[in-house]
Each structure stands twice: as C-alpha cells, then as structure tokens.
Coordinates of C-alpha atoms in Angstrom, one line a residue:
M942 CA -8.1 -24.2 48.1
S943 CA -9.1 -27.3 46.1
V944 CA -6.9 -28.7 43.3
R945 CA -9.6 -27.9 40.8
T946 CA -9.7 -24.2 41.9
K947 CA -6.0 -24.0 41.6
W948 CA -6.1 -25.3 38.0
V949 CA -8.9 -22.8 37.1
L950 CA -6.8 -19.9 38.5
L951 CA -3.7 -21.1 36.7
A952 CA -5.7 -21.4 33.4
L953 CA -7.1 -17.9 33.9
T954 CA -3.6 -16.4 34.6
F955 CA -2.3 -18.1 31.5
C956 CA -5.1 -16.7 29.4
L957 CA -4.5 -13.2 30.8
L958 CA -0.8 -13.4 29.9
L959 CA -1.7 -14.5 26.4
L960 CA -4.2 -11.7 25.8
P961 CA -1.7 -8.9 24.7
W962 CA -0.1 -11.3 22.2
L963 CA -3.4 -12.5 20.9
F964 CA -4.7 -9.0 20.5
K965 CA -1.6 -8.0 18.6
W966 CA -1.8 -11.0 16.3
F967 CA -5.5 -10.7 15.5
S968 CA -5.4 -6.9 15.1
A969 CA -2.6 -7.2 12.5
E970 CA -3.9 -10.3 10.9
E971 CA -6.9 -8.7 9.3
K972 CA -5.3 -5.5 8.2
K973 CA -4.9 -5.5 4.4
A974 CA -4.9 -2.8 1.7
T975 CA -5.4 -3.1 -2.0
W976 CA -4.9 -1.0 -5.1
L977 CA -7.8 -0.5 -7.5
W978 CA -6.5 1.1 -10.7
D979 CA -9.6 0.8 -13.0
A980 CA -12.0 3.0 -11.2
S981 CA -14.6 2.6 -13.9
I982 CA -15.7 -0.7 -12.4
I983 CA -17.0 1.0 -9.2
A984 CA -20.0 2.3 -11.2
E985 CA -21.5 -1.2 -11.5
Q986 CA -19.5 -3.4 -9.1
T987 CA -19.5 -1.5 -5.8
P988 CA -21.4 -4.2 -3.8
D989 CA -19.1 -6.9 -5.0
I990 CA -15.9 -4.9 -4.4
I991 CA -17.0 -3.9 -0.9
S992 CA -18.2 -7.4 0.0
F993 CA -15.0 -9.1 -1.3
S994 CA -12.7 -6.5 0.4
K995 CA -14.5 -6.9 3.7
E996 CA -14.3 -10.7 3.5
Q997 CA -10.5 -10.5 2.8
G998 CA -9.8 -8.2 5.7
V999 CA -9.2 -5.0 3.7
D1000 CA -9.4 -1.8 5.6
V1001 CA -7.8 0.5 3.0
I1002 CA -8.5 0.8 -0.7
F1003 CA -6.1 2.9 -2.9
L1004 CA -8.5 4.0 -5.6
Q1005 CA -7.3 5.8 -8.7
M1006 CA -9.0 9.1 -9.5
Q1007 CA -10.0 9.2 -13.2
D1008 CA -11.7 12.0 -15.1
E1009 CA -14.0 9.5 -16.8
V1010 CA -15.5 8.6 -13.4
S1011 CA -18.0 11.1 -12.0
D1012 CA -17.7 12.6 -8.5
E1013 CA -21.1 11.1 -7.7
T1014 CA -19.9 7.6 -8.5
Y1015 CA -16.9 8.1 -6.2
R1016 CA -19.2 9.5 -3.5
K1017 CA -21.5 6.4 -3.6
F1018 CA -18.5 4.0 -3.5
I1019 CA -16.7 5.8 -0.6
A1020 CA -20.0 6.0 1.4
S1021 CA -20.5 2.2 0.9
A1022 CA -16.8 1.5 1.9
R1023 CA -17.2 3.7 5.0
Q1024 CA -20.2 1.7 6.1
A1025 CA -18.0 -1.4 5.9
E1026 CA -15.3 0.3 7.9
I1027 CA -13.0 0.6 4.9
Q1028 CA -11.0 3.8 4.2
V1029 CA -10.6 4.9 0.6
H1030 CA -7.4 6.8 -0.4
A1031 CA -7.1 8.7 -3.8
L1032 CA -4.4 7.1 -6.0
N1033 CA -2.5 8.6 -8.8
G1034 CA 1.0 9.2 -10.1
H1035 CA 3.2 9.1 -13.2
A1036 CA 6.9 8.3 -13.5
D1037 CA 7.8 11.9 -14.7
W1038 CA 6.0 13.5 -11.8
A1039 CA 9.4 13.4 -10.1
Y1040 CA 10.7 16.1 -12.4
R1041 CA 10.6 19.7 -11.3
D1042 CA 8.5 20.8 -14.3
K1043 CA 5.8 18.2 -13.4
Q1044 CA 5.4 19.4 -9.8
E1045 CA 2.3 21.3 -10.7
E1046 CA 0.6 18.2 -12.0
G1047 CA 1.1 16.4 -8.7
L1048 CA -0.1 19.5 -6.9
A1049 CA -3.2 19.7 -9.1
F1050 CA -4.0 16.2 -8.1
V1051 CA -3.8 17.1 -4.4
D1052 CA -6.0 20.2 -5.1
K1053 CA -8.5 18.0 -7.0
V1054 CA -8.9 15.6 -4.1
T1055 CA -9.2 18.5 -1.6
A1056 CA -11.9 20.2 -3.8
Y1057 CA -13.8 16.9 -4.1
N1058 CA -13.7 16.4 -0.3
E1059 CA -14.9 19.9 0.3
A1060 CA -17.9 19.4 -2.0
S1061 CA -18.8 16.0 -0.4
A1062 CA -20.4 14.8 2.8
P1063 CA -18.0 13.5 5.5
E1064 CA -18.8 9.9 4.8
E1065 CA -18.2 10.4 1.0
R1066 CA -14.6 11.8 1.4
F1067 CA -11.3 10.3 0.6
T1068 CA -9.3 9.7 3.8
G1069 CA -6.0 10.2 2.2
I1070 CA -3.8 10.3 -1.0
Q1071 CA -1.3 7.8 -2.2
F1072 CA 1.3 8.8 -4.8
D1073 CA 2.8 6.2 -7.1
V1074 CA 5.7 8.0 -8.8
E1075 CA 8.4 5.8 -10.2
P1076 CA 11.1 7.8 -12.0
Y1077 CA 13.5 4.9 -12.1
Q1078 CA 11.5 3.5 -15.0
L1079 CA 12.7 6.4 -17.2
R1080 CA 16.0 6.8 -18.9
R1081 CA 16.9 10.0 -17.1
W1082 CA 17.2 8.1 -13.8
E1083 CA 20.2 6.2 -15.1
Q1084 CA 21.8 9.3 -16.5
E1085 CA 21.1 11.9 -13.8
Q1086 CA 20.0 10.0 -10.7
S1087 CA 21.1 12.5 -8.1
E1088 CA 19.5 15.4 -9.9
V1089 CA 16.2 13.4 -10.3
I1090 CA 16.3 12.5 -6.6
A1091 CA 16.7 16.2 -5.7
E1092 CA 13.7 17.2 -7.9
W1093 CA 11.6 14.3 -6.7
Q1094 CA 12.2 15.3 -3.0
D1095 CA 11.3 18.9 -3.7
N1096 CA 8.1 17.8 -5.3
M1097 CA 7.2 15.4 -2.5
S1098 CA 7.8 18.1 0.1
V1099 CA 5.3 20.4 -1.7
W1100 CA 2.7 17.7 -2.2
T1101 CA 2.8 16.3 1.4
S1102 CA 2.7 19.8 2.9
V1103 CA -0.4 20.8 1.0
G1104 CA -2.1 17.4 1.5
Q1105 CA -1.4 17.2 5.2
E1106 CA -2.6 20.8 5.6
A1107 CA -5.9 19.7 4.0
G1108 CA -6.2 16.9 6.6
L1109 CA -5.3 14.1 4.2
Y1110 CA -3.3 11.0 5.2
M1111 CA -0.4 11.0 2.8
S1112 CA 1.3 7.9 1.6
A1113 CA 3.6 6.8 -1.2
A1114 CA 4.3 3.5 -3.0
I1115 CA 8.1 2.9 -3.1
P1116 CA 10.5 0.1 -4.1
F1117 CA 12.3 -1.7 -1.4
W1118 CA 15.8 -0.6 -2.6
L1119 CA 15.5 3.1 -1.9
D1120 CA 17.3 2.4 1.4
A1121 CA 20.4 2.0 -0.7
R1122 CA 20.0 5.5 -2.2
E1123 CA 21.1 8.7 -0.6
A1124 CA 18.7 11.6 0.0
T1125 CA 19.8 15.1 -1.1
N1126 CA 21.7 17.2 1.4
G1127 CA 22.9 14.5 3.7
G1128 CA 19.4 13.4 4.7
G1129 CA 20.4 9.8 5.1
S1130 CA 18.8 7.1 3.0
L1131 CA 16.1 8.1 0.5
S1132 CA 13.7 5.7 2.0
R1133 CA 14.1 7.2 5.4
W1134 CA 13.6 10.7 4.0
I1135 CA 10.3 9.6 2.2
I1136 CA 9.1 7.8 5.3
A1137 CA 9.7 10.9 7.4
S1138 CA 7.9 13.1 4.9
F1139 CA 4.8 10.9 4.5
D1140 CA 2.4 9.4 7.0
A1141 CA 3.0 5.9 5.5
V1142 CA 4.6 4.0 2.7
A1143 CA 3.7 0.9 0.8
I1144 CA 6.9 -1.1 0.0
M1145 CA 6.8 -2.8 -3.4
A1146 CA 8.6 -5.9 -2.1
Y1147 CA 7.2 -8.1 -4.8
R1148 CA 8.3 -11.7 -4.3
D1149 CA 6.5 -15.1 -4.1
S1150 CA 8.0 -15.8 -0.6
G1151 CA 6.7 -14.2 2.6
Q1152 CA 10.2 -14.4 4.1
Q1153 CA 11.7 -12.6 1.2
M1154 CA 9.0 -9.9 1.2
Y1155 CA 9.8 -9.2 4.8
D1156 CA 13.5 -9.3 4.3
L1157 CA 13.2 -6.7 1.5
S1158 CA 11.1 -4.5 3.7
K1159 CA 12.8 -4.8 7.1
E1160 CA 15.1 -1.8 6.7
E1161 CA 12.1 0.5 5.9
L1162 CA 10.1 -1.1 8.8
A1163 CA 13.0 -0.3 11.2
E1164 CA 13.2 3.3 9.9
A1165 CA 9.4 3.7 10.3
D1166 CA 9.6 2.2 13.8
E1167 CA 12.0 5.0 14.8
L1168 CA 10.0 7.7 13.0
D1169 CA 6.6 6.5 14.3
K1170 CA 5.2 6.0 10.7
K1171 CA 3.4 3.1 9.1
V1172 CA 4.4 0.6 6.4
W1173 CA 2.4 -1.7 4.2
I1174 CA 4.3 -4.6 2.6
G1175 CA 3.2 -5.1 -1.0
A1176 CA 2.3 -8.4 -2.7
E1177 CA 2.0 -8.8 -6.4
L1178 CA -0.7 -11.0 -7.9
G1179 CA -0.6 -9.9 -11.6
D1180 CA 1.2 -11.4 -14.5
T1181 CA 4.3 -9.2 -14.7
H1182 CA 6.1 -11.2 -17.5
E1183 CA 9.3 -10.3 -15.6
G1184 CA 9.9 -13.5 -13.6
E1185 CA 7.6 -15.8 -11.7
H1186 CA 9.5 -15.1 -8.4
L1187 CA 8.0 -11.6 -8.4
T1188 CA 4.3 -12.6 -8.3
F1189 CA 1.8 -15.1 -7.0
Y1190 CA 0.1 -15.1 -10.4
N1191 CA 1.0 -18.8 -11.1
K1192 CA 0.8 -19.9 -7.5
T1193 CA -2.1 -21.6 -5.8
V1194 CA -4.4 -19.6 -3.5
G1195 CA -3.3 -21.8 -0.7
N1196 CA 0.4 -21.1 -1.3
M1197 CA -0.3 -17.4 -1.6
D1198 CA -2.3 -17.3 1.6
E1199 CA 0.4 -19.2 3.4
E1200 CA 3.2 -16.9 2.3
I1201 CA 1.2 -13.8 3.1
A1202 CA 0.5 -15.2 6.6
K1203 CA 4.3 -15.4 7.0
V1204 CA 4.5 -11.7 6.3
F1205 CA 2.0 -11.0 9.0
S1206 CA 3.9 -13.2 11.5
L1207 CA 7.2 -11.5 10.8
G1208 CA 5.8 -8.0 10.3
T1209 CA 4.0 -7.8 13.6
E1210 CA 7.4 -7.5 15.3
H1211 CA 7.4 -3.9 14.2
S1212 CA 5.2 -1.1 15.6
S1213 CA 5.2 0.4 12.1
F1214 CA 3.7 -2.6 10.3
A1215 CA 0.3 -1.6 8.8
G1216 CA -0.4 -4.9 7.0
V1217 CA -0.1 -6.3 3.5
A1218 CA -1.1 -4.3 0.4
I1219 CA -2.3 -6.5 -2.4
H1220 CA -1.5 -5.5 -6.0
H1221 CA -4.2 -5.4 -7.2
Y1222 CA -7.9 -5.8 -6.5
Q1223 CA -9.0 -7.3 -9.9
A1224 CA -6.1 -9.8 -9.9
W1225 CA -7.0 -10.8 -6.3
Y1226 CA -10.7 -11.2 -7.0
A1227 CA -10.0 -13.3 -10.1
K1228 CA -7.5 -15.5 -8.3
K1229 CA -9.8 -16.1 -5.3
N1230 CA -12.7 -17.0 -7.6
G1231 CA -10.8 -19.1 -10.1
I1232 CA -11.4 -16.6 -12.9
P1233 CA -8.7 -16.0 -15.6
L1234 CA -7.6 -12.4 -15.4
A1235 CA -8.8 -10.7 -18.6
K1236 CA -6.2 -8.9 -20.8
G1237 CA -6.3 -5.2 -20.1
N1238 CA -7.2 -5.7 -16.5
A1239 CA -3.7 -6.3 -15.3
G1240 CA -3.5 -3.0 -13.5
K1241 CA -0.5 -0.8 -13.4
N1242 CA 2.7 -2.9 -13.6
A1243 CA 4.9 -1.6 -10.9
S1244 CA 7.1 -4.7 -10.7
Q1245 CA 9.9 -3.0 -12.8
S1246 CA 10.8 -1.4 -9.5
N1247 CA 12.0 -4.7 -8.2
Q1248 CA 14.4 -5.3 -11.0
H1249 CA 16.9 -2.9 -9.6
E1250 CA 19.2 -5.0 -7.3

C-alpha cells in the first residue's frame, strides 16, 4: 500500500468519525421557532414572513389565533408555511387562564383549533397548540401561590388531554424559574410536571448572553432529557423597558447571532434541545433589516416572567 493510499484511507476514516458530530451540529443549528402575535399581518405579508423564516432557519411558527383574522387567511398562510417545511402552531393564553373559573376559556381555544383543523385540508391545519399562561403577573400569585398552582395544573391537565386526543402537538411557554416551585401533591418541581404533561416547552430564559440563557434552562433541559420531551430556549428581541440584560434589542445583529450560536453549541448536549425560539417575529425582522420597531408592534411582553429570581 502506497503512502498516498494510506493518507487517503486515514482521511476517510477521520471524516466518517466526524459525521455523527457534524450531523448533530447541523441538524440543531438550523432549528429555530418564533412567536407571531399580530396575526393580522399574514393577510398581506405571507410571502415575506415565509421567506424570512426560511432564510433564518425557522421550522416552527407560534401564530396567535385572532377572531379578526379569517379562517381562510389562516389556511393560505399555513399552506404556504407547509410548502416551506415550516410547522404552524396555534398560540393563545391569558394570565388568568390559570384560574379554575377560566378553564373553559382555555378549553374553548383547544376546541376552536380542533374545529378549524377538521374543516381544513391537511396542508392547511395547525400542527399543534402553544399555551402562554402567566399567572405570576397577577396579584393573586403572590397571595395564594400554592392554590393558583393547583388550579393551573388542573387546567393544563384538561387542555393537554383534549388537545393530544385531537392529535395536536401541545406545548407551553414557561419561565425558567418554575424548577424552583413545587407541583401539587408531591409531583416534584412544577417545571418537571409541566414538561411531563406537554409534548414540549419553550423556556423564557431571556438574557443577552448565550451562556446565561443556557444556564437558566439547563434544569428544564435535564428534566426533559429524562422524560423524552423537547425544549426550546427563548431569546427576547423586543424593547422590554425592564433591563437591557433581558433582551438583544439594543445589541448588534452580529452580537445577537454570536450569543444565539452559543446557545446552540451548549444546547446540543441535550437530546431534548429543540432549538432557539425568538420572541418575536416582527422584532426579529426589523432588527435583521435595520428597521426601527414601530410602537404597537412590540408583541406580547413576557419578560416580566424573568424578574422573579
């Protein structure tokens, strides 16, 4: 065997050894999700939204369902997204949906998505549902936290059961600190209980550092590893007015991309890591294109969840 042949075989062996790592890296690198709160824009901006999302590596869009937007508009948008290999999950939630007397409102949302899917062609259907319910923004959380948690868990149990029975992929947006709260009836941490109940969670680990975003999410990632569930790590791009360390709003695009790349590098150590979820589409589009984000287009401000601890 010639020296040249030996080097060729050595190089091929090295490449084969690298393939699993490279596949893991590239498969995770492109997986992003984004929240789109103002669904009214899909009527006129579907091509731009899909093109931008595809370019940025988005494979899931959490799209709010609004009464003002027609089912036909949603159908056209979802069909376009599906053509681009992007899933669309119906998004909704209110802080007080955690309360027992609001259970029916959350259930009505699940029923609405189910009815919409049943009346739509397969390529026009929502793949899943994401609940964004944040009772810690309300005063009752401070006064009756254990009671609110119990009611919230009961509601989530009903919603996920009905949604999963309808074939919907169920996820929830949650703050990073729920691993420090106890679930009702000795169920371990509240984060673990939620992860076990849903198919996936999006951790609102809003910081301007990729390392900090990962550090705030690693407990939930570990829980999801054990439970064979999925976790998106959330990044905030909007102007939260609650501290520059919570958002990439005033950071350069280069700095933001570098920090998000760190999240991918750290997150891929977990089988549960689903990618980075960007809050939110309009802020992301504006930032990438150097456009000032118009007032009223800031999206839902979920960053309050990060002020606890």
